[in-house]
Amino acid sequence: MEDGAWLKSRDPLVHQMGEGGVSDELKSLYMKEELDDPADEIRTILPSEIPGGSIHVLVVVPKLRVENDHDWLSIVRGLHRGVVEYNEASAYLPHKLSKSFSNAAVGQMEMERLKKNQLLIDFAPIENGEAFWSEETQMLADAITDEAVFNAFVTPYFNAILDVYGLVLVNSAKCGWLSESTPVTKNADITPNGFATHRGMYRGKPEPKDRVQRPSGFRFGVAEEDLFDCLILFESKIKIDNSGIGQVVRYLENLCPKESASAILFDCRSFWLIRSERAVFTEIQRARWTTKGSKSLFENFIHGNISHLAARLSLACLHWHVNVAEGDAFLGRGAYGRVFKVTGRGGEDFALKIVEKCSVGRLYREEKALATAQRTGLTISPVRKLFETLKARRYCCLQLGNLCLNQWNDSKC
């Protein structure tokens, strides 16, 4: 209050507000859309001995709230900058509006934009860091002139890293699985060299008869369309050029046109780690295989781009002691979730459903409905309790099913 006049602790109004109450007079102010003179309105409910003049409200904000507000404003400013940068990037990419550009032209435009915006980063060596492979191995790679042979050469190195994170590398160069779409039609399938994903998130295919000598442990297959958001694209070239970069742009346009995605473009001398948002490259880091620290760079990229669903599938299998049927596990989306065929230690087949947290209420209702209808002839019944994964991003449900007509019956999943 002005002139040092404050409400006294004995004032009824102060006592009422201290108890969490609000006077009828103050409530009446809430209902007014406009106040011609807020000070006059407030003065009518204050003790008469308070002198006239300006009325001020003193608010004590907890320190933590101030810090949180500052953090929030910083986040908002960062998001705003990101939106501006993305809009600029989108406007700069005419290939997103026309299919008439060649891969080489698209790649050239992309490289110019990346360099202009300083989004193309050359990895600096790390003292005492481990290289992806040795100089001796590099000499072997340099001698390879066939792309399929190079894929066979490099795949075991990729497998060793991916296995640590519960992922597998699936070779798909001979299997057309990614449709080059337009808003109206779908054209011929295009064929990325491969992709990394969870072992339960691809459809296995037989090894191609191309006379390429491959070590054991190779996987061949195609990605599941409903799981495109759960993979890291791999594309190989004998030598990376604008055409190869444009090709990856095309892949990501059709793979995740409205979401974030990641890809690794590599040749005999180097690898490029690509992050994109709505098919627009947001950053590329490139390094030579023999650069010190390049192995940890590659590992960190894999770790940072594992899909949440792949991580939750691994966690759910570990929790319930079940295994996915590799290369033939994905049953479909089901109701509000994605469903996988898993096998228990005793050989029992189960349907494992994973849903987002926003759909957990539906999952509980589904569990209750199945439990209620167990004696009505349904072929599926819930087993064990629902399981909440870490960070509460997804919930999992395990269901027992019977095989009908030699097919997995997932109509009730």
mmCIF file of C-alpha atoms in Angstrom:
data_model
loop_
_atom_site.group_PDB
_atom_site.id
_atom_site.type_symbol
_atom_site.label_atom_id
_atom_site.label_comp_id
_atom_site.label_asym_id
_atom_site.label_seq_id
_atom_site.Cartn_x
_atom_site.Cartn_y
_atom_site.Cartn_z
ATOM 1 C CA MET A 1 0.000 0.000 0.000
ATOM 2 C CA GLU A 2 1.049 3.604 -0.542
ATOM 3 C CA ASP A 3 2.510 5.673 2.346
ATOM 4 C CA GLY A 4 3.561 2.561 4.216
ATOM 5 C CA ALA A 5 0.011 1.570 5.079
ATOM 6 C CA TRP A 6 -0.372 -2.238 5.134
ATOM 7 C CA LEU A 7 -3.140 -4.551 6.142
ATOM 8 C CA LYS A 8 -2.699 -5.585 9.750
ATOM 9 C CA SER A 9 -2.568 -9.203 10.782
ATOM 10 C CA ARG A 10 -5.711 -8.676 12.889
ATOM 11 C CA ASP A 11 -7.784 -7.466 9.943
ATOM 12 C CA PRO A 12 -10.633 -9.921 9.210
ATOM 13 C CA LEU A 13 -9.798 -9.857 5.501
ATOM 14 C CA VAL A 14 -6.206 -10.935 6.166
ATOM 15 C CA HIS A 15 -7.356 -13.696 8.488
ATOM 16 C CA GLN A 16 -9.856 -14.954 5.925
ATOM 17 C CA MET A 17 -7.270 -15.021 3.129
ATOM 18 C CA GLY A 18 -4.756 -16.698 5.436
ATOM 19 C CA GLU A 19 -7.242 -19.522 5.953
ATOM 20 C CA GLY A 20 -7.550 -19.955 2.193
ATOM 21 C CA GLY A 21 -10.876 -18.174 1.949
ATOM 22 C CA VAL A 22 -12.003 -15.396 -0.356
ATOM 23 C CA SER A 23 -14.512 -12.737 0.630
ATOM 24 C CA ASP A 24 -17.785 -12.363 -1.243
ATOM 25 C CA GLU A 25 -16.750 -8.871 -2.293
ATOM 26 C CA LEU A 26 -13.530 -10.161 -3.864
ATOM 27 C CA LYS A 27 -15.403 -12.972 -5.590
ATOM 28 C CA SER A 28 -17.701 -10.415 -7.165
ATOM 29 C CA LEU A 29 -14.687 -8.827 -8.837
ATOM 30 C CA TYR A 30 -13.900 -12.117 -10.600
ATOM 31 C CA MET A 31 -17.213 -11.909 -12.441
ATOM 32 C CA LYS A 32 -16.534 -8.490 -13.939
ATOM 33 C CA GLU A 33 -15.110 -8.531 -17.432
ATOM 34 C CA GLU A 34 -13.807 -4.961 -17.160
ATOM 35 C CA LEU A 35 -12.944 -2.625 -14.318
ATOM 36 C CA ASP A 36 -13.106 1.080 -15.099
ATOM 37 C CA ASP A 37 -10.890 1.782 -12.120
ATOM 38 C CA PRO A 38 -9.554 -1.382 -10.473
ATOM 39 C CA ALA A 39 -8.189 0.615 -7.553
ATOM 40 C CA ASP A 40 -11.652 2.001 -6.738
ATOM 41 C CA GLU A 41 -13.187 -1.461 -6.890
ATOM 42 C CA ILE A 42 -10.546 -2.963 -4.626
ATOM 43 C CA ARG A 43 -10.761 -0.011 -2.206
ATOM 44 C CA THR A 44 -14.411 -0.815 -1.523
ATOM 45 C CA ILE A 45 -13.490 -4.075 0.185
ATOM 46 C CA LEU A 46 -10.501 -2.785 2.174
ATOM 47 C CA PRO A 47 -10.689 -1.300 5.680
ATOM 48 C CA SER A 48 -11.816 2.338 5.668
ATOM 49 C CA GLU A 49 -8.741 3.603 7.558
ATOM 50 C CA ILE A 50 -6.434 2.824 4.643
ATOM 51 C CA PRO A 51 -5.540 6.136 2.907
ATOM 52 C CA GLY A 52 -6.254 6.803 -0.737
ATOM 53 C CA GLY A 53 -3.759 6.720 -3.538
ATOM 54 C CA SER A 54 -2.325 4.023 -5.701
ATOM 55 C CA ILE A 55 -2.775 0.440 -4.592
ATOM 56 C CA HIS A 56 0.025 -2.020 -5.337
ATOM 57 C CA VAL A 57 0.098 -5.780 -5.031
ATOM 58 C CA LEU A 58 3.270 -7.298 -3.635
ATOM 59 C CA VAL A 59 3.892 -10.850 -4.851
ATOM 60 C CA VAL A 60 6.707 -12.996 -3.514
ATOM 61 C CA VAL A 61 7.719 -15.558 -6.137
ATOM 62 C CA PRO A 62 9.681 -18.588 -4.887
ATOM 63 C CA LYS A 63 13.220 -18.682 -6.225
ATOM 64 C CA LEU A 64 12.696 -22.076 -7.854
ATOM 65 C CA ARG A 65 9.707 -20.723 -9.779
ATOM 66 C CA VAL A 66 11.830 -17.862 -11.126
ATOM 67 C CA GLU A 67 14.539 -20.281 -12.264
ATOM 68 C CA ASN A 68 11.948 -22.535 -13.866
ATOM 69 C CA ASP A 69 10.431 -19.573 -15.695
ATOM 70 C CA HIS A 70 13.863 -18.616 -16.995
ATOM 71 C CA ASP A 71 14.478 -22.217 -18.120
ATOM 72 C CA TRP A 72 11.087 -22.335 -19.797
ATOM 73 C CA LEU A 73 11.712 -19.082 -21.660
ATOM 74 C CA SER A 74 15.058 -20.441 -22.824
ATOM 75 C CA ILE A 75 13.364 -23.601 -24.102
ATOM 76 C CA VAL A 76 10.703 -21.583 -25.905
ATOM 77 C CA ARG A 77 13.337 -19.396 -27.566
ATOM 78 C CA GLY A 78 15.252 -22.519 -28.621
ATOM 79 C CA LEU A 79 12.127 -24.067 -30.110
ATOM 80 C CA HIS A 80 11.366 -20.854 -31.954
ATOM 81 C CA ARG A 81 14.866 -20.806 -33.452
ATOM 82 C CA GLY A 82 14.435 -24.437 -34.485
ATOM 83 C CA VAL A 83 11.140 -23.696 -36.228
ATOM 84 C CA VAL A 84 12.679 -20.749 -38.082
ATOM 85 C CA GLU A 85 15.666 -22.842 -39.191
ATOM 86 C CA TYR A 86 13.408 -25.666 -40.319
ATOM 87 C CA ASN A 87 11.172 -23.315 -42.319
ATOM 88 C CA GLU A 88 14.235 -21.815 -43.985
ATOM 89 C CA ALA A 89 15.531 -25.282 -44.812
ATOM 90 C CA SER A 90 12.187 -26.393 -46.221
ATOM 91 C CA ALA A 91 11.917 -23.301 -48.400
ATOM 92 C CA TYR A 92 15.418 -23.927 -49.749
ATOM 93 C CA LEU A 93 14.645 -27.457 -50.952
ATOM 94 C CA PRO A 94 12.831 -27.312 -54.279
ATOM 95 C CA HIS A 95 13.157 -31.100 -54.669
ATOM 96 C CA LYS A 96 10.452 -31.473 -52.021
ATOM 97 C CA LEU A 97 8.040 -29.835 -54.449
ATOM 98 C CA SER A 98 9.156 -31.524 -57.663
ATOM 99 C CA LYS A 99 10.292 -35.016 -58.657
ATOM 100 C CA SER A 100 11.949 -33.710 -61.814
ATOM 101 C CA PHE A 101 15.373 -33.198 -60.230
ATOM 102 C CA SER A 102 17.977 -35.919 -60.566
ATOM 103 C CA ASN A 103 19.576 -37.444 -57.475
ATOM 104 C CA ALA A 104 22.802 -35.600 -58.308
ATOM 105 C CA ALA A 105 20.996 -32.239 -58.496
ATOM 106 C CA VAL A 106 19.191 -32.888 -55.226
ATOM 107 C CA GLY A 107 22.468 -33.871 -53.565
ATOM 108 C CA GLN A 108 24.231 -30.762 -54.838
ATOM 109 C CA MET A 109 21.498 -28.458 -53.521
ATOM 110 C CA GLU A 110 21.541 -30.252 -50.191
ATOM 111 C CA MET A 111 25.314 -29.916 -49.854
ATOM 112 C CA GLU A 112 25.169 -26.203 -50.657
ATOM 113 C CA ARG A 113 22.510 -25.650 -47.982
ATOM 114 C CA LEU A 114 24.378 -27.694 -45.376
ATOM 115 C CA LYS A 115 27.631 -25.828 -45.952
ATOM 116 C CA LYS A 116 25.907 -22.442 -45.948
ATOM 117 C CA ASN A 117 24.223 -23.148 -42.608
ATOM 118 C CA GLN A 118 27.290 -24.868 -41.127
ATOM 119 C CA LEU A 119 25.406 -28.139 -40.727
ATOM 120 C CA LEU A 120 28.133 -30.248 -42.351
ATOM 121 C CA ILE A 121 30.586 -31.144 -39.592
ATOM 122 C CA ASP A 122 33.945 -32.825 -40.132
ATOM 123 C CA PHE A 123 34.793 -34.932 -37.101
ATOM 124 C CA ALA A 124 38.012 -33.879 -35.371
ATOM 125 C CA PRO A 125 40.342 -36.672 -34.179
ATOM 126 C CA ILE A 126 40.305 -37.456 -30.466
ATOM 127 C CA GLU A 127 43.681 -38.077 -28.909
ATOM 128 C CA ASN A 128 43.937 -41.683 -27.691
ATOM 129 C CA GLY A 129 40.513 -42.374 -29.211
ATOM 130 C CA GLU A 130 39.846 -45.677 -30.958
ATOM 131 C CA ALA A 131 39.436 -45.709 -34.713
ATOM 132 C CA PHE A 132 36.583 -47.656 -36.287
ATOM 133 C CA TRP A 133 39.222 -49.853 -37.909
ATOM 134 C CA SER A 134 42.971 -49.905 -38.425
ATOM 135 C CA GLU A 135 45.126 -48.659 -41.288
ATOM 136 C CA GLU A 136 45.725 -52.286 -42.298
ATOM 137 C CA THR A 137 41.981 -52.888 -42.566
ATOM 138 C CA GLN A 138 41.657 -49.675 -44.559
ATOM 139 C CA MET A 139 44.086 -51.047 -47.136
ATOM 140 C CA LEU A 140 41.785 -54.060 -47.601
ATOM 141 C CA ALA A 141 38.765 -51.781 -47.990
ATOM 142 C CA ASP A 142 40.555 -49.625 -50.559
ATOM 143 C CA ALA A 143 41.094 -52.661 -52.761
ATOM 144 C CA ILE A 144 37.336 -53.373 -53.062
ATOM 145 C CA THR A 145 35.631 -52.136 -56.219
ATOM 146 C CA ASP A 146 32.255 -53.891 -56.003
ATOM 147 C CA GLU A 147 29.539 -52.446 -53.753
ATOM 148 C CA ALA A 148 28.030 -55.820 -52.778
ATOM 149 C CA VAL A 149 31.479 -57.119 -51.842
ATOM 150 C CA PHE A 150 32.115 -54.010 -49.747
ATOM 151 C CA ASN A 151 28.799 -54.523 -47.926
ATOM 152 C CA ALA A 152 29.874 -58.079 -47.117
ATOM 153 C CA PHE A 153 33.210 -56.722 -45.873
ATOM 154 C CA VAL A 154 31.834 -54.012 -43.571
ATOM 155 C CA THR A 155 28.724 -55.765 -42.196
ATOM 156 C CA PRO A 156 30.546 -57.776 -39.466
ATOM 157 C CA TYR A 157 31.969 -54.514 -38.087
ATOM 158 C CA PHE A 158 28.486 -53.005 -37.968
ATOM 159 C CA ASN A 159 27.039 -56.139 -36.368
ATOM 160 C CA ALA A 160 29.564 -56.033 -33.531
ATOM 161 C CA ILE A 161 28.435 -52.518 -32.568
ATOM 162 C CA LEU A 162 24.712 -52.960 -33.165
ATOM 163 C CA ASP A 163 24.579 -56.123 -31.063
ATOM 164 C CA VAL A 164 25.588 -54.123 -27.989
ATOM 165 C CA TYR A 165 22.419 -52.038 -28.371
ATOM 166 C CA GLY A 166 20.086 -54.944 -29.133
ATOM 167 C CA LEU A 167 19.882 -54.139 -32.843
ATOM 168 C CA VAL A 168 20.637 -56.076 -36.017
ATOM 169 C CA LEU A 169 21.674 -55.001 -39.508
ATOM 170 C CA VAL A 170 19.353 -56.216 -42.248
ATOM 171 C CA ASN A 171 20.660 -56.259 -45.816
ATOM 172 C CA SER A 172 17.947 -55.259 -48.280
ATOM 173 C CA ALA A 173 19.766 -54.184 -51.456
ATOM 174 C CA LYS A 174 18.124 -56.946 -53.499
ATOM 175 C CA CYS A 175 14.654 -56.497 -51.977
ATOM 176 C CA GLY A 176 12.472 -53.602 -53.089
ATOM 177 C CA TRP A 177 10.515 -52.511 -50.024
ATOM 178 C CA LEU A 178 10.422 -48.698 -49.893
ATOM 179 C CA SER A 179 7.777 -47.265 -52.215
ATOM 180 C CA GLU A 180 8.557 -43.986 -53.939
ATOM 181 C CA SER A 181 5.221 -42.353 -53.259
ATOM 182 C CA THR A 182 3.384 -39.350 -54.573
ATOM 183 C CA PRO A 183 0.201 -37.932 -53.018
ATOM 184 C CA VAL A 184 -1.847 -39.917 -55.567
ATOM 185 C CA THR A 185 0.045 -43.041 -56.580
ATOM 186 C CA LYS A 186 2.815 -45.364 -55.520
ATOM 187 C CA ASN A 187 5.534 -45.985 -58.049
ATOM 188 C CA ALA A 188 8.139 -48.732 -58.205
ATOM 189 C CA ASP A 189 9.856 -49.743 -54.982
ATOM 190 C CA ILE A 190 13.325 -48.370 -54.267
ATOM 191 C CA THR A 191 16.027 -50.350 -52.539
ATOM 192 C CA PRO A 192 18.190 -48.939 -49.742
ATOM 193 C CA ASN A 193 21.201 -51.141 -49.014
ATOM 194 C CA GLY A 194 20.013 -51.945 -45.522
ATOM 195 C CA PHE A 195 18.775 -50.781 -42.159
ATOM 196 C CA ALA A 196 19.362 -51.349 -38.461
ATOM 197 C CA THR A 197 16.425 -52.255 -36.247
ATOM 198 C CA HIS A 198 15.287 -54.638 -33.514
ATOM 199 C CA ARG A 199 15.453 -58.314 -34.483
ATOM 200 C CA GLY A 200 11.675 -58.517 -34.151
ATOM 201 C CA MET A 201 10.942 -55.567 -36.425
ATOM 202 C CA TYR A 202 11.699 -56.818 -39.931
ATOM 203 C CA ARG A 203 10.426 -59.449 -42.343
ATOM 204 C CA GLY A 204 13.097 -62.004 -43.229
ATOM 205 C CA LYS A 205 13.953 -62.892 -46.825
ATOM 206 C CA PRO A 206 16.229 -65.599 -48.313
ATOM 207 C CA GLU A 207 19.823 -64.766 -49.199
ATOM 208 C CA PRO A 208 20.129 -63.496 -52.779
ATOM 209 C CA LYS A 209 21.930 -65.698 -55.287
ATOM 210 C CA ASP A 210 24.533 -63.165 -56.361
ATOM 211 C CA ARG A 211 27.694 -65.259 -55.860
ATOM 212 C CA VAL A 212 29.022 -62.880 -53.201
ATOM 213 C CA GLN A 213 31.009 -64.623 -50.473
ATOM 214 C CA ARG A 214 29.624 -63.585 -47.092
ATOM 215 C CA PRO A 215 30.599 -64.562 -43.549
ATOM 216 C CA SER A 216 27.954 -66.160 -41.344
ATOM 217 C CA GLY A 217 25.491 -63.986 -39.446
ATOM 218 C CA PHE A 218 24.096 -62.060 -42.406
ATOM 219 C CA ARG A 219 20.424 -61.117 -42.379
ATOM 220 C CA PHE A 220 18.306 -60.334 -45.401
ATOM 221 C CA GLY A 221 14.850 -58.856 -45.354
ATOM 222 C CA VAL A 222 12.567 -55.865 -45.674
ATOM 223 C CA ALA A 223 11.297 -53.307 -43.186
ATOM 224 C CA GLU A 224 7.728 -53.427 -41.896
ATOM 225 C CA GLU A 225 5.807 -50.386 -43.128
ATOM 226 C CA ASP A 226 4.198 -49.835 -39.717
ATOM 227 C CA LEU A 227 7.671 -49.800 -38.162
ATOM 228 C CA PHE A 228 9.453 -47.342 -40.445
ATOM 229 C CA ASP A 229 9.927 -45.083 -37.414
ATOM 230 C CA CYS A 230 11.984 -47.802 -35.712
ATOM 231 C CA LEU A 231 14.975 -48.109 -38.016
ATOM 232 C CA ILE A 232 18.247 -46.435 -38.986
ATOM 233 C CA LEU A 233 18.833 -46.414 -42.725
ATOM 234 C CA PHE A 234 22.181 -47.681 -44.102
ATOM 235 C CA GLU A 235 23.343 -46.819 -47.626
ATOM 236 C CA SER A 236 26.713 -47.764 -49.105
ATOM 237 C CA LYS A 237 28.699 -46.445 -52.056
ATOM 238 C CA ILE A 238 32.138 -47.185 -53.384
ATOM 239 C CA LYS A 239 32.626 -43.415 -53.291
ATOM 240 C CA ILE A 240 30.166 -40.878 -51.881
ATOM 241 C CA ASP A 241 29.099 -38.182 -54.342
ATOM 242 C CA ASN A 242 26.174 -35.813 -54.844
ATOM 243 C CA SER A 243 24.119 -38.577 -56.419
ATOM 244 C CA GLY A 244 24.484 -40.752 -53.317
ATOM 245 C CA ILE A 245 23.468 -37.874 -51.053
ATOM 246 C CA GLY A 246 20.437 -37.149 -53.212
ATOM 247 C CA GLN A 247 19.513 -40.814 -53.083
ATOM 248 C CA VAL A 248 19.428 -40.741 -49.279
ATOM 249 C CA VAL A 249 17.242 -37.624 -49.436
ATOM 250 C CA ARG A 250 14.803 -39.548 -51.634
ATOM 251 C CA TYR A 251 14.796 -42.482 -49.233
ATOM 252 C CA LEU A 252 14.037 -40.320 -46.211
ATOM 253 C CA GLU A 253 11.303 -38.435 -48.079
ATOM 254 C CA ASN A 254 9.472 -41.733 -48.489
ATOM 255 C CA LEU A 255 10.541 -43.365 -45.226
ATOM 256 C CA CYS A 256 9.562 -40.664 -42.712
ATOM 257 C CA PRO A 257 8.132 -37.654 -44.577
ATOM 258 C CA LYS A 258 6.561 -36.178 -41.432
ATOM 259 C CA GLU A 259 8.862 -37.417 -38.666
ATOM 260 C CA SER A 260 12.480 -37.410 -37.597
ATOM 261 C CA ALA A 261 14.768 -40.045 -39.073
ATOM 262 C CA SER A 262 18.427 -41.013 -39.234
ATOM 263 C CA ALA A 263 20.688 -42.584 -41.815
ATOM 264 C CA ILE A 264 24.300 -43.644 -42.295
ATOM 265 C CA LEU A 265 25.858 -43.102 -45.719
ATOM 266 C CA PHE A 266 29.261 -44.743 -46.100
ATOM 267 C CA ASP A 267 31.918 -45.660 -48.621
ATOM 268 C CA CYS A 268 35.319 -47.327 -48.530
ATOM 269 C CA ARG A 269 36.987 -44.326 -46.883
ATOM 270 C CA SER A 270 34.430 -42.645 -44.616
ATOM 271 C CA PHE A 271 30.963 -42.625 -43.074
ATOM 272 C CA TRP A 272 28.402 -39.828 -42.864
ATOM 273 C CA LEU A 273 25.986 -39.700 -39.915
ATOM 274 C CA ILE A 274 22.754 -38.023 -41.012
ATOM 275 C CA ARG A 275 19.912 -36.645 -38.919
ATOM 276 C CA SER A 276 16.760 -35.378 -40.568
ATOM 277 C CA GLU A 277 13.426 -33.835 -39.653
ATOM 278 C CA ARG A 278 10.553 -34.292 -42.109
ATOM 279 C CA ALA A 279 13.054 -35.388 -44.769
ATOM 280 C CA VAL A 280 15.164 -32.244 -44.308
ATOM 281 C CA PHE A 281 18.741 -32.896 -43.214
ATOM 282 C CA THR A 282 19.347 -31.087 -39.935
ATOM 283 C CA GLU A 283 22.973 -32.185 -39.459
ATOM 284 C CA ILE A 284 25.651 -34.382 -40.992
ATOM 285 C CA GLN A 285 28.786 -35.517 -39.201
ATOM 286 C CA ARG A 286 31.390 -37.233 -41.326
ATOM 287 C CA ALA A 287 34.536 -39.079 -40.355
ATOM 288 C CA ARG A 288 37.093 -41.425 -41.847
ATOM 289 C CA TRP A 289 37.126 -45.007 -40.663
ATOM 290 C CA THR A 290 40.725 -44.607 -39.472
ATOM 291 C CA THR A 291 40.236 -41.319 -37.588
ATOM 292 C CA LYS A 292 40.957 -41.626 -33.872
ATOM 293 C CA GLY A 293 37.686 -41.531 -31.957
ATOM 294 C CA SER A 294 35.564 -42.473 -34.980
ATOM 295 C CA LYS A 295 34.395 -45.698 -33.346
ATOM 296 C CA SER A 296 32.876 -43.900 -30.348
ATOM 297 C CA LEU A 297 31.320 -41.348 -32.723
ATOM 298 C CA PHE A 298 29.606 -44.170 -34.598
ATOM 299 C CA GLU A 299 28.523 -45.893 -31.371
ATOM 300 C CA ASN A 300 27.078 -42.700 -29.903
ATOM 301 C CA PHE A 301 25.072 -42.083 -33.067
ATOM 302 C CA ILE A 302 23.554 -45.562 -32.891
ATOM 303 C CA HIS A 303 22.761 -45.166 -29.194
ATOM 304 C CA GLY A 304 21.187 -41.752 -29.729
ATOM 305 C CA ASN A 305 18.921 -42.936 -32.538
ATOM 306 C CA ILE A 306 17.507 -46.171 -31.126
ATOM 307 C CA SER A 307 13.738 -45.896 -31.334
ATOM 308 C CA HIS A 308 11.824 -45.875 -28.057
ATOM 309 C CA LEU A 309 9.683 -48.757 -29.280
ATOM 310 C CA ALA A 310 12.722 -50.942 -30.011
ATOM 311 C CA ALA A 311 14.113 -50.234 -26.557
ATOM 312 C CA ARG A 312 10.765 -51.044 -24.891
ATOM 313 C CA LEU A 313 10.415 -54.275 -26.874
ATOM 314 C CA SER A 314 13.815 -55.426 -25.628
ATOM 315 C CA LEU A 315 12.915 -54.460 -22.069
ATOM 316 C CA ALA A 316 9.542 -56.238 -22.210
ATOM 317 C CA CYS A 317 11.134 -59.449 -23.529
ATOM 318 C CA LEU A 318 13.685 -59.320 -20.737
ATOM 319 C CA HIS A 319 10.999 -58.659 -18.124
ATOM 320 C CA TRP A 320 8.799 -61.581 -19.174
ATOM 321 C CA HIS A 321 11.597 -63.961 -20.230
ATOM 322 C CA VAL A 322 10.312 -64.299 -23.788
ATOM 323 C CA ASN A 323 11.982 -64.077 -27.192
ATOM 324 C CA VAL A 324 10.722 -62.581 -30.430
ATOM 325 C CA ALA A 325 10.493 -64.754 -33.505
ATOM 326 C CA GLU A 326 13.233 -63.015 -35.484
ATOM 327 C CA GLY A 327 12.259 -62.070 -39.009
ATOM 328 C CA ASP A 328 8.620 -63.025 -38.464
ATOM 329 C CA ALA A 329 7.509 -61.396 -35.222
ATOM 330 C CA PHE A 330 5.453 -58.351 -36.153
ATOM 331 C CA LEU A 331 1.722 -59.124 -36.204
ATOM 332 C CA GLY A 332 0.365 -55.648 -36.864
ATOM 333 C CA ARG A 333 -0.828 -52.571 -35.052
ATOM 334 C CA GLY A 334 -3.785 -54.146 -33.299
ATOM 335 C CA ALA A 335 -5.924 -51.731 -31.277
ATOM 336 C CA TYR A 336 -3.978 -48.659 -30.143
ATOM 337 C CA GLY A 337 -0.645 -50.481 -30.131
ATOM 338 C CA ARG A 338 1.819 -52.643 -32.016
ATOM 339 C CA VAL A 339 1.777 -56.398 -31.521
ATOM 340 C CA PHE A 340 4.629 -58.908 -31.715
ATOM 341 C CA LYS A 341 4.747 -62.684 -31.633
ATOM 342 C CA VAL A 342 6.995 -63.929 -28.829
ATOM 343 C CA THR A 343 7.870 -67.351 -27.455
ATOM 344 C CA GLY A 344 8.234 -68.306 -23.803
ATOM 345 C CA ARG A 345 10.823 -70.608 -22.283
ATOM 346 C CA GLY A 346 8.434 -73.531 -22.524
ATOM 347 C CA GLY A 347 7.760 -72.950 -26.210
ATOM 348 C CA GLU A 348 4.412 -71.202 -25.686
ATOM 349 C CA ASP A 349 3.427 -68.557 -28.223
ATOM 350 C CA PHE A 350 2.281 -65.172 -26.927
ATOM 351 C CA ALA A 351 1.172 -61.888 -28.433
ATOM 352 C CA LEU A 352 3.057 -58.973 -26.893
ATOM 353 C CA LYS A 353 1.350 -55.614 -27.294
ATOM 354 C CA ILE A 354 3.142 -52.327 -26.654
ATOM 355 C CA VAL A 355 1.132 -49.100 -26.487
ATOM 356 C CA GLU A 356 1.894 -45.457 -25.843
ATOM 357 C CA LYS A 357 1.101 -44.123 -22.392
ATOM 358 C CA CYS A 358 -1.773 -42.063 -23.806
ATOM 359 C CA SER A 359 -3.567 -45.336 -24.695
ATOM 360 C CA VAL A 360 -2.943 -47.204 -21.445
ATOM 361 C CA GLY A 361 -6.579 -46.754 -20.379
ATOM 362 C CA ARG A 362 -7.715 -48.597 -23.479
ATOM 363 C CA LEU A 363 -5.219 -51.369 -22.748
ATOM 364 C CA TYR A 364 -6.620 -51.868 -19.249
ATOM 365 C CA ARG A 365 -10.152 -51.961 -20.640
ATOM 366 C CA GLU A 366 -9.074 -54.505 -23.228
ATOM 367 C CA GLU A 367 -7.478 -56.668 -20.539
ATOM 368 C CA LYS A 368 -10.680 -56.534 -18.493
ATOM 369 C CA ALA A 369 -12.859 -57.377 -21.506
ATOM 370 C CA LEU A 370 -10.732 -60.389 -22.440
ATOM 371 C CA ALA A 371 -10.690 -61.643 -18.862
ATOM 372 C CA THR A 372 -14.483 -61.314 -18.655
ATOM 373 C CA ALA A 373 -15.002 -63.165 -21.944
ATOM 374 C CA GLN A 374 -12.624 -66.067 -21.333
ATOM 375 C CA ARG A 375 -15.451 -68.620 -21.327
ATOM 376 C CA THR A 376 -17.057 -67.419 -24.549
ATOM 377 C CA GLY A 377 -14.783 -69.298 -26.934
ATOM 378 C CA LEU A 378 -12.288 -66.538 -27.662
ATOM 379 C CA THR A 379 -8.913 -67.824 -28.777
ATOM 380 C CA ILE A 380 -6.990 -65.151 -26.887
ATOM 381 C CA SER A 381 -6.775 -64.503 -23.165
ATOM 382 C CA PRO A 382 -4.539 -62.193 -21.127
ATOM 383 C CA VAL A 383 -1.684 -63.719 -19.158
ATOM 384 C CA ARG A 384 0.335 -62.088 -16.355
ATOM 385 C CA LYS A 385 -0.015 -58.448 -15.358
ATOM 386 C CA LEU A 386 0.394 -55.316 -17.412
ATOM 387 C CA PHE A 387 3.936 -54.032 -17.324
ATOM 388 C CA GLU A 388 4.955 -50.372 -17.303
ATOM 389 C CA THR A 389 8.331 -49.716 -18.923
ATOM 390 C CA LEU A 390 10.878 -47.211 -17.694
ATOM 391 C CA LYS A 391 10.012 -43.506 -17.993
ATOM 392 C CA ALA A 392 6.347 -44.554 -18.371
ATOM 393 C CA ARG A 393 6.445 -43.966 -22.107
ATOM 394 C CA ARG A 394 4.795 -47.276 -22.962
ATOM 395 C CA TYR A 395 2.828 -50.074 -21.381
ATOM 396 C CA CYS A 396 3.017 -53.723 -22.367
ATOM 397 C CA CYS A 397 0.445 -56.503 -22.305
ATOM 398 C CA LEU A 398 1.126 -60.212 -22.824
ATOM 399 C CA GLN A 399 -1.620 -62.358 -24.286
ATOM 400 C CA LEU A 400 -1.872 -66.093 -24.950
ATOM 401 C CA GLY A 401 -3.281 -67.214 -28.292
ATOM 402 C CA ASN A 402 -4.048 -70.351 -30.269
ATOM 403 C CA LEU A 403 -3.018 -70.992 -33.861
ATOM 404 C CA CYS A 404 -6.032 -70.935 -36.171
ATOM 405 C CA LEU A 405 -5.885 -72.161 -39.777
ATOM 406 C CA ASN A 406 -2.088 -72.221 -39.543
ATOM 407 C CA GLN A 407 -2.029 -68.466 -38.991
ATOM 408 C CA TRP A 408 -1.481 -66.405 -35.877
ATOM 409 C CA ASN A 409 -4.885 -65.087 -34.893
ATOM 410 C CA ASP A 410 -4.319 -61.462 -33.913
ATOM 411 C CA SER A 411 -7.794 -60.142 -34.657
ATOM 412 C CA LYS A 412 -8.455 -59.571 -30.959
ATOM 413 C CA CYS A 413 -5.004 -58.242 -30.112
#
